[in-house]
Each structure stands twice: as C-alpha cells, then as structure tokens.
Short mmCIF file of C-alpha atoms in Angstrom, two decimals:
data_model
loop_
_atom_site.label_atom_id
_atom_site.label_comp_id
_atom_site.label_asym_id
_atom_site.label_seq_id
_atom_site.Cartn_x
_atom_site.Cartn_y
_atom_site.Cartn_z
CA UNK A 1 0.00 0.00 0.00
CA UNK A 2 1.62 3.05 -1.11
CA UNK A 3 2.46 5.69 2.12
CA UNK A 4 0.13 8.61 2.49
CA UNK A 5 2.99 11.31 2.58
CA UNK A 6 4.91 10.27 0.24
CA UNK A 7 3.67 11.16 -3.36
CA UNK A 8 4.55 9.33 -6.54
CA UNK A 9 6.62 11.43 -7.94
CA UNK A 10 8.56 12.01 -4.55
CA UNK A 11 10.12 8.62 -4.80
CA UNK A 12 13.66 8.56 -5.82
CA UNK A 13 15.22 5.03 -7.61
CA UNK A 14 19.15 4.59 -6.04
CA UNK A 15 21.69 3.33 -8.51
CA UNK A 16 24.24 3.04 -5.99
CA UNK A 17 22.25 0.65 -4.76
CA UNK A 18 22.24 -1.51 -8.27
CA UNK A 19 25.93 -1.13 -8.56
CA UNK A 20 26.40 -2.60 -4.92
CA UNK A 21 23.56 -5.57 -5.79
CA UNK A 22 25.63 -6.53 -9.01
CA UNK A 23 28.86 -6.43 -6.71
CA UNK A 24 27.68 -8.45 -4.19
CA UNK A 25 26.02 -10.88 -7.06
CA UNK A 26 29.39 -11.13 -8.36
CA UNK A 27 31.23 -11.47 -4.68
CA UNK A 28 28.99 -14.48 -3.69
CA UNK A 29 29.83 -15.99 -7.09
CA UNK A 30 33.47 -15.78 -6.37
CA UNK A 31 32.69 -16.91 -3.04
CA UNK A 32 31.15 -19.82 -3.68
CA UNK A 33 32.89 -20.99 -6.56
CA UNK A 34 36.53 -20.42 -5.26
CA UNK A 35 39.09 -21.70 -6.12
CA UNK A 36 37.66 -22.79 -9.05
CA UNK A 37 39.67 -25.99 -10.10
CA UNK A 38 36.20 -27.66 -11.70
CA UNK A 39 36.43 -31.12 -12.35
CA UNK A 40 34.07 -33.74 -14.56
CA UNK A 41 31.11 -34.68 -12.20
CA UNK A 42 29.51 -38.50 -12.02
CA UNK A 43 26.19 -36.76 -10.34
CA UNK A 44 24.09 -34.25 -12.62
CA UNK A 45 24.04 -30.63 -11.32
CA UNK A 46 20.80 -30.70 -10.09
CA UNK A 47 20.60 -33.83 -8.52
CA UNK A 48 21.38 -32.53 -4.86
CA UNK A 49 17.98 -30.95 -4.88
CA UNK A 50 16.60 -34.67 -4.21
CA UNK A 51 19.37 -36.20 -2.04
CA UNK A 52 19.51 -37.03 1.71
CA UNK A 53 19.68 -34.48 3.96
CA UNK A 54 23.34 -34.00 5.03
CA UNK A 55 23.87 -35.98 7.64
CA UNK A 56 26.28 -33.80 9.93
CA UNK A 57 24.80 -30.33 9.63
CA UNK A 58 25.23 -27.85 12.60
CA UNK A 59 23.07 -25.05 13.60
CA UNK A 60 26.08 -22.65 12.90
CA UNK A 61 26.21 -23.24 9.63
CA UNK A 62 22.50 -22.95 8.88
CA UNK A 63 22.27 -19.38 10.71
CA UNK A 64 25.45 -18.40 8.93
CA UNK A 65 23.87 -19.54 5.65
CA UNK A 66 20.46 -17.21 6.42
CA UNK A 67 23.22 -14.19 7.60
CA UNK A 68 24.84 -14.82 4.14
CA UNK A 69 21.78 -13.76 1.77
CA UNK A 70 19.94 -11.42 3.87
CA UNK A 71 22.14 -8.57 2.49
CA UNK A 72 21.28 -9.58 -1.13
CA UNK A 73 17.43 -9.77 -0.08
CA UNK A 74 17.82 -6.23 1.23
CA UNK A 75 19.77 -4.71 -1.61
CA UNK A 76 17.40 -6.28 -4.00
CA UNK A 77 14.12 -4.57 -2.78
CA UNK A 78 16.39 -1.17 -2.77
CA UNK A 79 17.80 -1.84 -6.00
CA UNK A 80 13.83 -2.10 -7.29
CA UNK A 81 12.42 0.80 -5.64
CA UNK A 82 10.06 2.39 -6.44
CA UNK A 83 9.52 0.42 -9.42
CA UNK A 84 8.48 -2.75 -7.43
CA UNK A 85 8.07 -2.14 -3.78
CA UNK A 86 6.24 -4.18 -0.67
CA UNK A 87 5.22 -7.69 -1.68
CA UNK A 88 6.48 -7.57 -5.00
CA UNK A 89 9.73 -6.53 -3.89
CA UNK A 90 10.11 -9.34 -1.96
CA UNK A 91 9.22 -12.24 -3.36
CA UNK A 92 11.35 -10.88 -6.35
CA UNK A 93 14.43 -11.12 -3.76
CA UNK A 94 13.51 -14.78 -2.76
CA UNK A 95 13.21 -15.62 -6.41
CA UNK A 96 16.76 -13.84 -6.78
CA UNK A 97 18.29 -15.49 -3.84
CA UNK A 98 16.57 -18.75 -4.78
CA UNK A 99 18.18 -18.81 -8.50
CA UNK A 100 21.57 -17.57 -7.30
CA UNK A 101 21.63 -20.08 -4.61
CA UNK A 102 20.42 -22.50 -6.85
CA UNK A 103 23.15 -21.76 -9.45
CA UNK A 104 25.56 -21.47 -7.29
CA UNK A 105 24.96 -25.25 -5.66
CA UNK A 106 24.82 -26.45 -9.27
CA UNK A 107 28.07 -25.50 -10.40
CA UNK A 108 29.91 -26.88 -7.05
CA UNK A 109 28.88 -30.37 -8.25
CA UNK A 110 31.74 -29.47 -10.50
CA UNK A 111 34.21 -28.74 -7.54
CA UNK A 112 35.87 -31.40 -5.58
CA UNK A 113 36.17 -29.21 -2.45
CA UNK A 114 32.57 -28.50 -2.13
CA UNK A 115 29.68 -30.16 -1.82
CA UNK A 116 26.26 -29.22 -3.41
CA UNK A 117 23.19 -29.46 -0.53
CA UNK A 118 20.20 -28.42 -0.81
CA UNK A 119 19.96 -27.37 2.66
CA UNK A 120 22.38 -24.64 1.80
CA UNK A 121 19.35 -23.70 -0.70
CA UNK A 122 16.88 -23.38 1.49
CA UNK A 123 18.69 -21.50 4.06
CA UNK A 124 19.80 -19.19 1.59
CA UNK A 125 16.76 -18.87 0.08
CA UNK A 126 15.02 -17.95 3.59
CA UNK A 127 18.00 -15.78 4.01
CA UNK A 128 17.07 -13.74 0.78
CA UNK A 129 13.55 -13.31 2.02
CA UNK A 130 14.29 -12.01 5.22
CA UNK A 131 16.42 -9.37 3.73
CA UNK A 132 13.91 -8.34 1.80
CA UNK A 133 10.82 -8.08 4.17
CA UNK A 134 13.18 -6.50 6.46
CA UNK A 135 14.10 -4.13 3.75
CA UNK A 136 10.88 -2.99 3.01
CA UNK A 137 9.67 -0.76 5.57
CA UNK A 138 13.38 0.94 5.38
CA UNK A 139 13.50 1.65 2.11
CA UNK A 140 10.73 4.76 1.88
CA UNK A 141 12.49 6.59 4.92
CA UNK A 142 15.88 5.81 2.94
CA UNK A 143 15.06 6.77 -0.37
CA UNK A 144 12.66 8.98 -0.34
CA UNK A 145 11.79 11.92 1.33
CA UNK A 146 11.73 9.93 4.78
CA UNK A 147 13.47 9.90 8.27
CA UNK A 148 16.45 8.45 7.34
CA UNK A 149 17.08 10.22 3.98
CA UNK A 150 16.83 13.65 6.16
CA UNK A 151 19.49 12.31 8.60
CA UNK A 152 21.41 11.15 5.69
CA UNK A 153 21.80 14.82 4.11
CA UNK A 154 21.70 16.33 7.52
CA UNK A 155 24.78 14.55 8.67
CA UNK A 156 26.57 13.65 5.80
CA UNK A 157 27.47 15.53 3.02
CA UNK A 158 25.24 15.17 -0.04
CA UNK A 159 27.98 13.55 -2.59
CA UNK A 160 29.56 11.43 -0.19
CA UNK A 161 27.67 7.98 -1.18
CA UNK A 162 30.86 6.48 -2.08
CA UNK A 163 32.91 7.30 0.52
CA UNK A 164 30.29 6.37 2.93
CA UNK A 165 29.98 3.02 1.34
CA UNK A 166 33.71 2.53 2.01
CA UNK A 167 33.27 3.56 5.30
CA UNK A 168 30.23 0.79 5.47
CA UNK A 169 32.60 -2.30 5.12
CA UNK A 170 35.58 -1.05 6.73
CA UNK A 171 34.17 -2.88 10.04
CA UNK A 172 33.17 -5.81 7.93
CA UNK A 173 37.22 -5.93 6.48
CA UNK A 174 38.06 -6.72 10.37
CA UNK A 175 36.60 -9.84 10.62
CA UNK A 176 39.37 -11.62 8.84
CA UNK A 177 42.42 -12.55 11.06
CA UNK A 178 45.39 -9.77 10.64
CA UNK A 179 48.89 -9.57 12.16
CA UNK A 180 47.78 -6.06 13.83
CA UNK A 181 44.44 -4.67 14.68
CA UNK A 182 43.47 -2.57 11.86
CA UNK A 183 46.32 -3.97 9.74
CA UNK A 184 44.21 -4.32 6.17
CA UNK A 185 46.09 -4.10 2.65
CA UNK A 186 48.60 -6.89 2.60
CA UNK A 187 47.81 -8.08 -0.77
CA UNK A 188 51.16 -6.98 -2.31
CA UNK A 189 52.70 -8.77 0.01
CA UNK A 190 50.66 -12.19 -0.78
CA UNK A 191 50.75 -11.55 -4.32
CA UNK A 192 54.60 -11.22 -3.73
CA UNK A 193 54.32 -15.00 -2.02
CA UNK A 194 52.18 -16.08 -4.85
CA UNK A 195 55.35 -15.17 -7.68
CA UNK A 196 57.88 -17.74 -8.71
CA UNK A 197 61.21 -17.10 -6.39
CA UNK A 198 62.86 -16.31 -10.31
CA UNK A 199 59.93 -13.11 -10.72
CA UNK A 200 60.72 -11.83 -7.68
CA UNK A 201 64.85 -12.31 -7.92
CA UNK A 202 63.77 -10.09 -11.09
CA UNK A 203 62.15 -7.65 -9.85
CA UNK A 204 64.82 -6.72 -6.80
CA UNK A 205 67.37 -6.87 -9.71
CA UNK A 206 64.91 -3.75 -11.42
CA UNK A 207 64.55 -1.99 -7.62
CA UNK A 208 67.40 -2.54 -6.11
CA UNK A 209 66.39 -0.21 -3.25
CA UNK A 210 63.48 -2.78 -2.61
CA UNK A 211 65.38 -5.17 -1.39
CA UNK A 212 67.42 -2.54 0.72
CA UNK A 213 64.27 -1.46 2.10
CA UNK A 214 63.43 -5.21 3.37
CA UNK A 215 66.78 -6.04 4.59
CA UNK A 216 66.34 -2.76 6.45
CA UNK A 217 62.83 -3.29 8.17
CA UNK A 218 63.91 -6.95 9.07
CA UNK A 219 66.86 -5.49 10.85
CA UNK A 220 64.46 -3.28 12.77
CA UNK A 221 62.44 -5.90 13.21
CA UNK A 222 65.22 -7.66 15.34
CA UNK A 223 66.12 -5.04 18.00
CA UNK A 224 62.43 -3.73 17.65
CA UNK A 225 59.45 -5.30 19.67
CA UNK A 226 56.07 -6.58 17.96
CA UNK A 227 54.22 -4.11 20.42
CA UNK A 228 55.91 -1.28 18.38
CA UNK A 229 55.14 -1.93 14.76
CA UNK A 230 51.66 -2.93 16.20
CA UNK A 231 51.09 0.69 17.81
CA UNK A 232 52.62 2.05 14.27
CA UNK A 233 49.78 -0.05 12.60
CA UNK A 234 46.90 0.43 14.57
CA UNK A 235 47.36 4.19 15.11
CA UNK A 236 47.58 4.24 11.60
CA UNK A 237 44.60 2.78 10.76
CA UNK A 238 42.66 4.68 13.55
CA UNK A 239 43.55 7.73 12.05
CA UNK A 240 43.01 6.56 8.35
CA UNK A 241 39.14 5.31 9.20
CA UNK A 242 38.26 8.31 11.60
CA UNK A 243 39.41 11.25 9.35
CA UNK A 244 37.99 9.38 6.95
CA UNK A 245 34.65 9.01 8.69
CA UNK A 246 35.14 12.87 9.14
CA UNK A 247 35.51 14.13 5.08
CA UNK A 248 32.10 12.48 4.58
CA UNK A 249 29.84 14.17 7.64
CA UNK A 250 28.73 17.97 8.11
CA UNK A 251 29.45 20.66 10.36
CA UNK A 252 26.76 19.97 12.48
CA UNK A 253 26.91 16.30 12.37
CA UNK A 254 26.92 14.22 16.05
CA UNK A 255 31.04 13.32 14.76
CA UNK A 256 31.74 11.68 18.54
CA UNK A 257 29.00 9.12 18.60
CA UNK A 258 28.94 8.37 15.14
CA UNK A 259 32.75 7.97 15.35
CA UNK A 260 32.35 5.84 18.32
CA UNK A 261 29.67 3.38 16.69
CA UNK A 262 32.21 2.79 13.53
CA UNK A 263 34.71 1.94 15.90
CA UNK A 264 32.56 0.01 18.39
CA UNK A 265 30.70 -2.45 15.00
CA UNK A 266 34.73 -2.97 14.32
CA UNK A 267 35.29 -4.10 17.36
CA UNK A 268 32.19 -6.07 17.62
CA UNK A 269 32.59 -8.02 14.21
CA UNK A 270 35.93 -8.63 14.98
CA UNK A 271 35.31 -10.31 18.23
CA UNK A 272 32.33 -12.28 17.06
CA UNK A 273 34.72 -13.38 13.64
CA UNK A 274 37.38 -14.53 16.25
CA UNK A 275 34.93 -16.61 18.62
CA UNK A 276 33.81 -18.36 15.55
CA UNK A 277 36.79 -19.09 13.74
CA UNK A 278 39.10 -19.68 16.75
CA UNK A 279 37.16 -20.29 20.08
CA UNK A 280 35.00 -18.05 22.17
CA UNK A 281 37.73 -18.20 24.63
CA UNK A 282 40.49 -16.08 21.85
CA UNK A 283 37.27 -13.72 20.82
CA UNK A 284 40.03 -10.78 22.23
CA UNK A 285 43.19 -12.09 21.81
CA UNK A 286 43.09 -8.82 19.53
CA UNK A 287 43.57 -6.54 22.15
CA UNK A 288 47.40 -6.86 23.04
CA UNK A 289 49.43 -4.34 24.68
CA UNK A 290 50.30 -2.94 21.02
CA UNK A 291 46.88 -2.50 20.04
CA UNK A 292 45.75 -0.79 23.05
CA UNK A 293 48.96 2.00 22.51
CA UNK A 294 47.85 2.02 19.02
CA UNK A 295 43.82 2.96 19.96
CA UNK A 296 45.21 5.83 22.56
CA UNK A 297 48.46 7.44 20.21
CA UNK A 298 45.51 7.29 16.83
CA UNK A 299 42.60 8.50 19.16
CA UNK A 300 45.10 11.58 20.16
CA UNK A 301 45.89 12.50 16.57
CA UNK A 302 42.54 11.69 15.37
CA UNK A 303 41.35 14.41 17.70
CA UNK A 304 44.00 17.23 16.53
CA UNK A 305 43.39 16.97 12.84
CA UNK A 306 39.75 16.18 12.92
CA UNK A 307 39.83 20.25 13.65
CA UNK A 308 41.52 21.53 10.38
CA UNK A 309 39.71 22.25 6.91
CA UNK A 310 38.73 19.47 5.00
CA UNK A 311 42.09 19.33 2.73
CA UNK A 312 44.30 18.29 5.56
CA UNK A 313 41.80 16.18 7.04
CA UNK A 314 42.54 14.29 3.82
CA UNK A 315 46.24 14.90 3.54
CA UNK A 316 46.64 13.29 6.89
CA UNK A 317 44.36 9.87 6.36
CA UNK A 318 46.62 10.32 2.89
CA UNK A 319 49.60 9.96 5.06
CA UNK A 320 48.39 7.03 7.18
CA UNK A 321 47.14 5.04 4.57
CA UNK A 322 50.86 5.00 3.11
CA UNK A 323 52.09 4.26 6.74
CA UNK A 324 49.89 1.39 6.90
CA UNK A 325 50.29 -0.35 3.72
CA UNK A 326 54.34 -0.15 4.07
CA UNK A 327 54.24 -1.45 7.45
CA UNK A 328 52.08 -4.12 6.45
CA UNK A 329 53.76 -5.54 3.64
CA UNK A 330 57.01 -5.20 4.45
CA UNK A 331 57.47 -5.99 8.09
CA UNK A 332 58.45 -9.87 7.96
CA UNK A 333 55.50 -11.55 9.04
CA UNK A 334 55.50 -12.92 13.05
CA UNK A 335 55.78 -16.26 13.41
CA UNK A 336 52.78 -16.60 16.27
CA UNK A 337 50.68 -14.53 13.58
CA UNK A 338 50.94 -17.48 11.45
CA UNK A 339 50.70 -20.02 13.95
CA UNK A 340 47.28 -18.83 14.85
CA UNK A 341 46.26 -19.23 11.62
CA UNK A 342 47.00 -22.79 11.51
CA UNK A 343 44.26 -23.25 14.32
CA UNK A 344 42.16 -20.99 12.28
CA UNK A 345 38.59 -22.97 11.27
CA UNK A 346 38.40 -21.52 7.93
CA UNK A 347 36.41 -24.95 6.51
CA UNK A 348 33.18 -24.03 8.88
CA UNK A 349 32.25 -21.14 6.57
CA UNK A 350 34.39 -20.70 3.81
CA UNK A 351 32.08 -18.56 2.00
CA UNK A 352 32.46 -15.42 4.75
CA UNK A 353 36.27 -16.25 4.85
CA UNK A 354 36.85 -15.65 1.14
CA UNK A 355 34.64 -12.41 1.22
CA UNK A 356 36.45 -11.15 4.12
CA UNK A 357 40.19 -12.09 3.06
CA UNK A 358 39.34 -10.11 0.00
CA UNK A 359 38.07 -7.39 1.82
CA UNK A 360 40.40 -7.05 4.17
CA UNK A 361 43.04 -7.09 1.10
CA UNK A 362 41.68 -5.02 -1.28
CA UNK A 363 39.39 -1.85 0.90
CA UNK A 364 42.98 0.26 1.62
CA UNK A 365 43.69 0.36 -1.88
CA UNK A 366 40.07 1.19 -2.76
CA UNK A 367 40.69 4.23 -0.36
CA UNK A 368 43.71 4.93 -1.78
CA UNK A 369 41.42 5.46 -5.44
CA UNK A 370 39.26 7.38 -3.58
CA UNK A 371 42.04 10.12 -1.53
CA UNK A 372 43.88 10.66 -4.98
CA UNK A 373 40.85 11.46 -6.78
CA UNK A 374 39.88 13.94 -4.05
CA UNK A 375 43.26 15.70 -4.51
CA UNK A 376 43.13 15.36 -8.32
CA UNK A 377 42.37 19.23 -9.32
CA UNK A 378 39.63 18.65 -11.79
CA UNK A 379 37.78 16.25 -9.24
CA UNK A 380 34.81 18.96 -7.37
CA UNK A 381 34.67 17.71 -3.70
CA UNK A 382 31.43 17.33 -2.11
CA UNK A 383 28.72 20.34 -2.26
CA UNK A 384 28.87 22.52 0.25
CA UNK A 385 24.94 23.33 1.36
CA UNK A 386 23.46 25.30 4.24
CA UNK A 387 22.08 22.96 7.33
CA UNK A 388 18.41 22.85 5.31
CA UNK A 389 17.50 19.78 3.66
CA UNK A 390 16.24 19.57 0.39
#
C-alpha cells in the first residue's frame, strides 16, 4: 500500500544501490565458486535438490547460511524501488536469492572441495527473504523523502555515497584474522608469495632499493618489539578510518558518537569473527598491549586533525594510509601470527572467509582510489549546502 505522505513522484530510484547488488552478485559468485579448479562430475548438477539431507549439519552453519543472503534480499528490494516495492519486492528477492543459490549449488557439483546441498538452498533462500521483508519498511524513509534520507543529508554531506559506502565495510574488512588490529592491505605482500622465487629475484634486480628497504625493516624488526610496529599499525589505521569518517559528515553532524559506533561495530565483528573461527575463549586475543597503545596514540591524533579544513583532514588519512600499507607488507611476518592461523577454522564457513580475506586485502587500496581522486584538481569535492535539507 503506497504511504500517504509520500507522493509518486517524490520517490527517488538509487543506482548506488544496483551497482552494490551486481557487486555483491558477483562477490557471492566468487565466493562460492573459489578456487575454481572444476572437475568432470559423475552426479548431474541438479541432482542434490533430491538427495539425503546432510547428515552432519550444525546449527552454525545454517544461521550463517540465512546471515549470508539477507544482504542480497535487502539490496534487492532497494535496487527495485520504487519500481516494485512491498510484496512484489520481496518475493522478487527470494526468487533472486533462490536462483543464485540455486546456481551457485549447481556449479559446485563441479568442484571437488565443495559439496552441493540443498539445505544450503533453502537456508539461503530464507536468508534472501528475510532481507527483503526486512528491507521494506526501510527503504521509503531511505530513499525517499523519509526519516532516514533527512538524517542522511543532515549529517553527511550530499555527494559522499561512495565514501560512505567505504566507510560501510571497513568494520566488515576486520573480521578476517590480521597480524595487527586494523592492519588491512597486505595483498602486495601475498601476491609477492604467490610469484615464482625467479619473478621476484627479477624484480629486486629492477629496484634494487626494494630489497634494501626489506633487509632494512627486518633489521628493525630484530632489535624492535612486535608491540611497536603494532602501535605504528593500529594508530595508523585509527587515524586513516576516523578522518575518513570525518571528510564524509557535516558541520553539524553528532562526529563523537557516530565515530564511536564505527569503531565500536569494528570491534564487535571482529570479536564475534574470532569466537567463531578460533574459540569463544580467543574472541580478544586482539587486544594486546600494542593494540591498546595504538587505539590511545591514533585516538590523540585523530582528535587534533579532525579540527583543520577538509584538505588536511585528507592529507593526513593520505599519510596514514601509506604508513599502513608499508608497514604491512614489508614488516616480515610474526611467526605466532601465522601459527594462529593454523588453528584458524576456515572450513566451517568458507564462503564469509573468502569475502572477508578479500576485503580485508583489497578496501585500503580502494581508499587509496578514492584520496587521490579527491586531490586530483579537476575532481569537485562534495557540495557545500546550508544545514536545510532539500
């Protein structure tokens, strides 16, 4: 039933939100289909839809299987509005979560390290419609001239979508195990691991001063303690997601609380990702003596430069970023880091783990895109308006 208040030609379609359902399409692809060594089947594609119900099956799999799809179920009546809305909306995100799901189970009859079940399906499926009737009374106040689209453009600056979808999975890129807290962005140094030892005896031939650079972190390395280049990282990466945080909101924006709940979901993900994949009993083995120097030094600078103009704001999370990606590549990884990942349970839901290895690699470098086009001269920075919302 359409709202009283809101007339027709008041509602507003959101093609961010398309481009982040066709990402997330494509993410759950790669998810389920990595790592993609498919192999001749003896079973048709379909036929898991009729077999035996899997006979160990525990209830944190089938809740992490709903959790899974009830982001596409919600994107999905977003991405539609206002062309489909309420019931319509819906049942066109079960029938979308239904068909990728179903896809999806089809083509890992083709993978030896999966197994097709059609209790996956279902729970996907349900996941998917959740999403979507939980979407549904959200996405008027979002979109349209609602609650939440007035809080939107009263805290946040009016072409900071982008930026505040960044800022969105930044607590979400936690959740995978990291040598320091807030240490994201390693991928050059796992893509360096991936090379042939002759591409990489190339490439310090071409950069000589590379290899300088290593020999000269692993010698700090030696005399320095793990605490240190853990305060480096963290305060780094404090300071990268707060000033951050700060180029997208107003003026007159609550900047303390909504700083503190960024910080806090971190936090939170990060300890419910470790009780799951460790043991409840390591769900803060996070918080070290490093981390905790790294919270206080970033907190302190945070507060300093979330004072100046908008430009250095930027400059500065410029700054950190680069701190944080050298550290984080380069330091020579610690051997109890990589212990602890032996014990990891990656096999329980290896679905979320690929998503959040990926995300944890790749979200500093998608910040990086983002902080060079916002110093690139014929880039316009976000409007500045008055505090009235249109």
């Amino acid at each position: 039933m359409p709202e009283p208040d809101i007339k027709p030609w008041q509602r507003r379609a959101s093609p961010l939100t398309r481009q982040a359902l066709l990402c997330l399409i494509l993410l759950i692809a790669y998810a389920s289909l990595y790592p993609f060594e498919f192999q001749r089947a003896v079973v048709g594609p379909f036929d898991y839809l009729f077999a035996p119900l899997p006979r160990w099956m525990t209830m944190f799999d089938v809740v992490t299987n709903v959790l899974g799809y009830i982001p596409l179920g919600m994107l999905t009546v977003l991405a539609l509005h206002p062309a489909w809305r309420g019931t319509r909306a819906v049942f066109a995100a079960f029938l979308l979560g239904t068909l990728l799901s179903g896809g999806m189970e089809a083509l890992q009859t083709y993978l030896p390290t999966r197994v097709a079940s059609n209790v996956d399906l279902a729970t996907n499926a349900l996941g998917a419609l959740i999403g979507g009737a939980l979407a549904v009374p959200l996405t008027s106040p979002l979109l349209d001239r609602g609650w939440l689209r007035h809080l939107r453009f009263a805290w946040f600056e009016r072409h900071a979508s982008v930026l505040l979808v960044l800022l969105a999975l930044w607590p979400w890129a936690q959740a995978y195990p990291q040598q320091f807290l807030f240490g994201d962005g390693d991928l050059v140094r796992q893509i360096w691991l991936w090379q042939d030892p002759d591409i990489t005896d190339l490439v310090l031939d071409w950069v000589p001063h590379l290899g300088q650079l290593q020999d000269y972190l692993s010698a700090l390395d030696a005399v320095a303690s793990h605490a240190l280049w853990e305060t480096v990282v963290t305060a780094s990466g404090t300071i990268l997601a707060g000033l951050l945080a700060t180029l997208a909101m107003r003026r007159g924006a609550p900047r303390v609380p909504l700083l503190c709940a960024m910080f806090i979901s971190a936090f939170a993900i990060k300890a419910a990702a470790s009780a799951w994949q460790f043991s409840p009993a390591q769900a803060f083995d996070w918080v070290t003596t490093g981390a905790i120097y790294g919270l206080v030094v970033g907190t302190l600078v945070l507060m300093v430069a979330a004072r100046g103009p908008r430009v250095l704001r930027g400059a500065v999370a410029l700054a950190a970023l680069i701190v944080l990606l050298v550290f984080v590549n380069l330091l020579p990884a610690n051997p109890y880091y990589e212990a602890a990942l032996q014990s990891w349970r990656q096999g329980r839901y290896v679905h979320f783990n690929v998503l959040a290895r990926w995300l944890a690699w790749t979200w500093p470098y998608l910040v990086l895109i983002y902080l060079l086009a916002m110093f690139d001269p014929s880039h316009r920075g976000p409007a500045r308006t008055t505090g009235k919302v249109g």
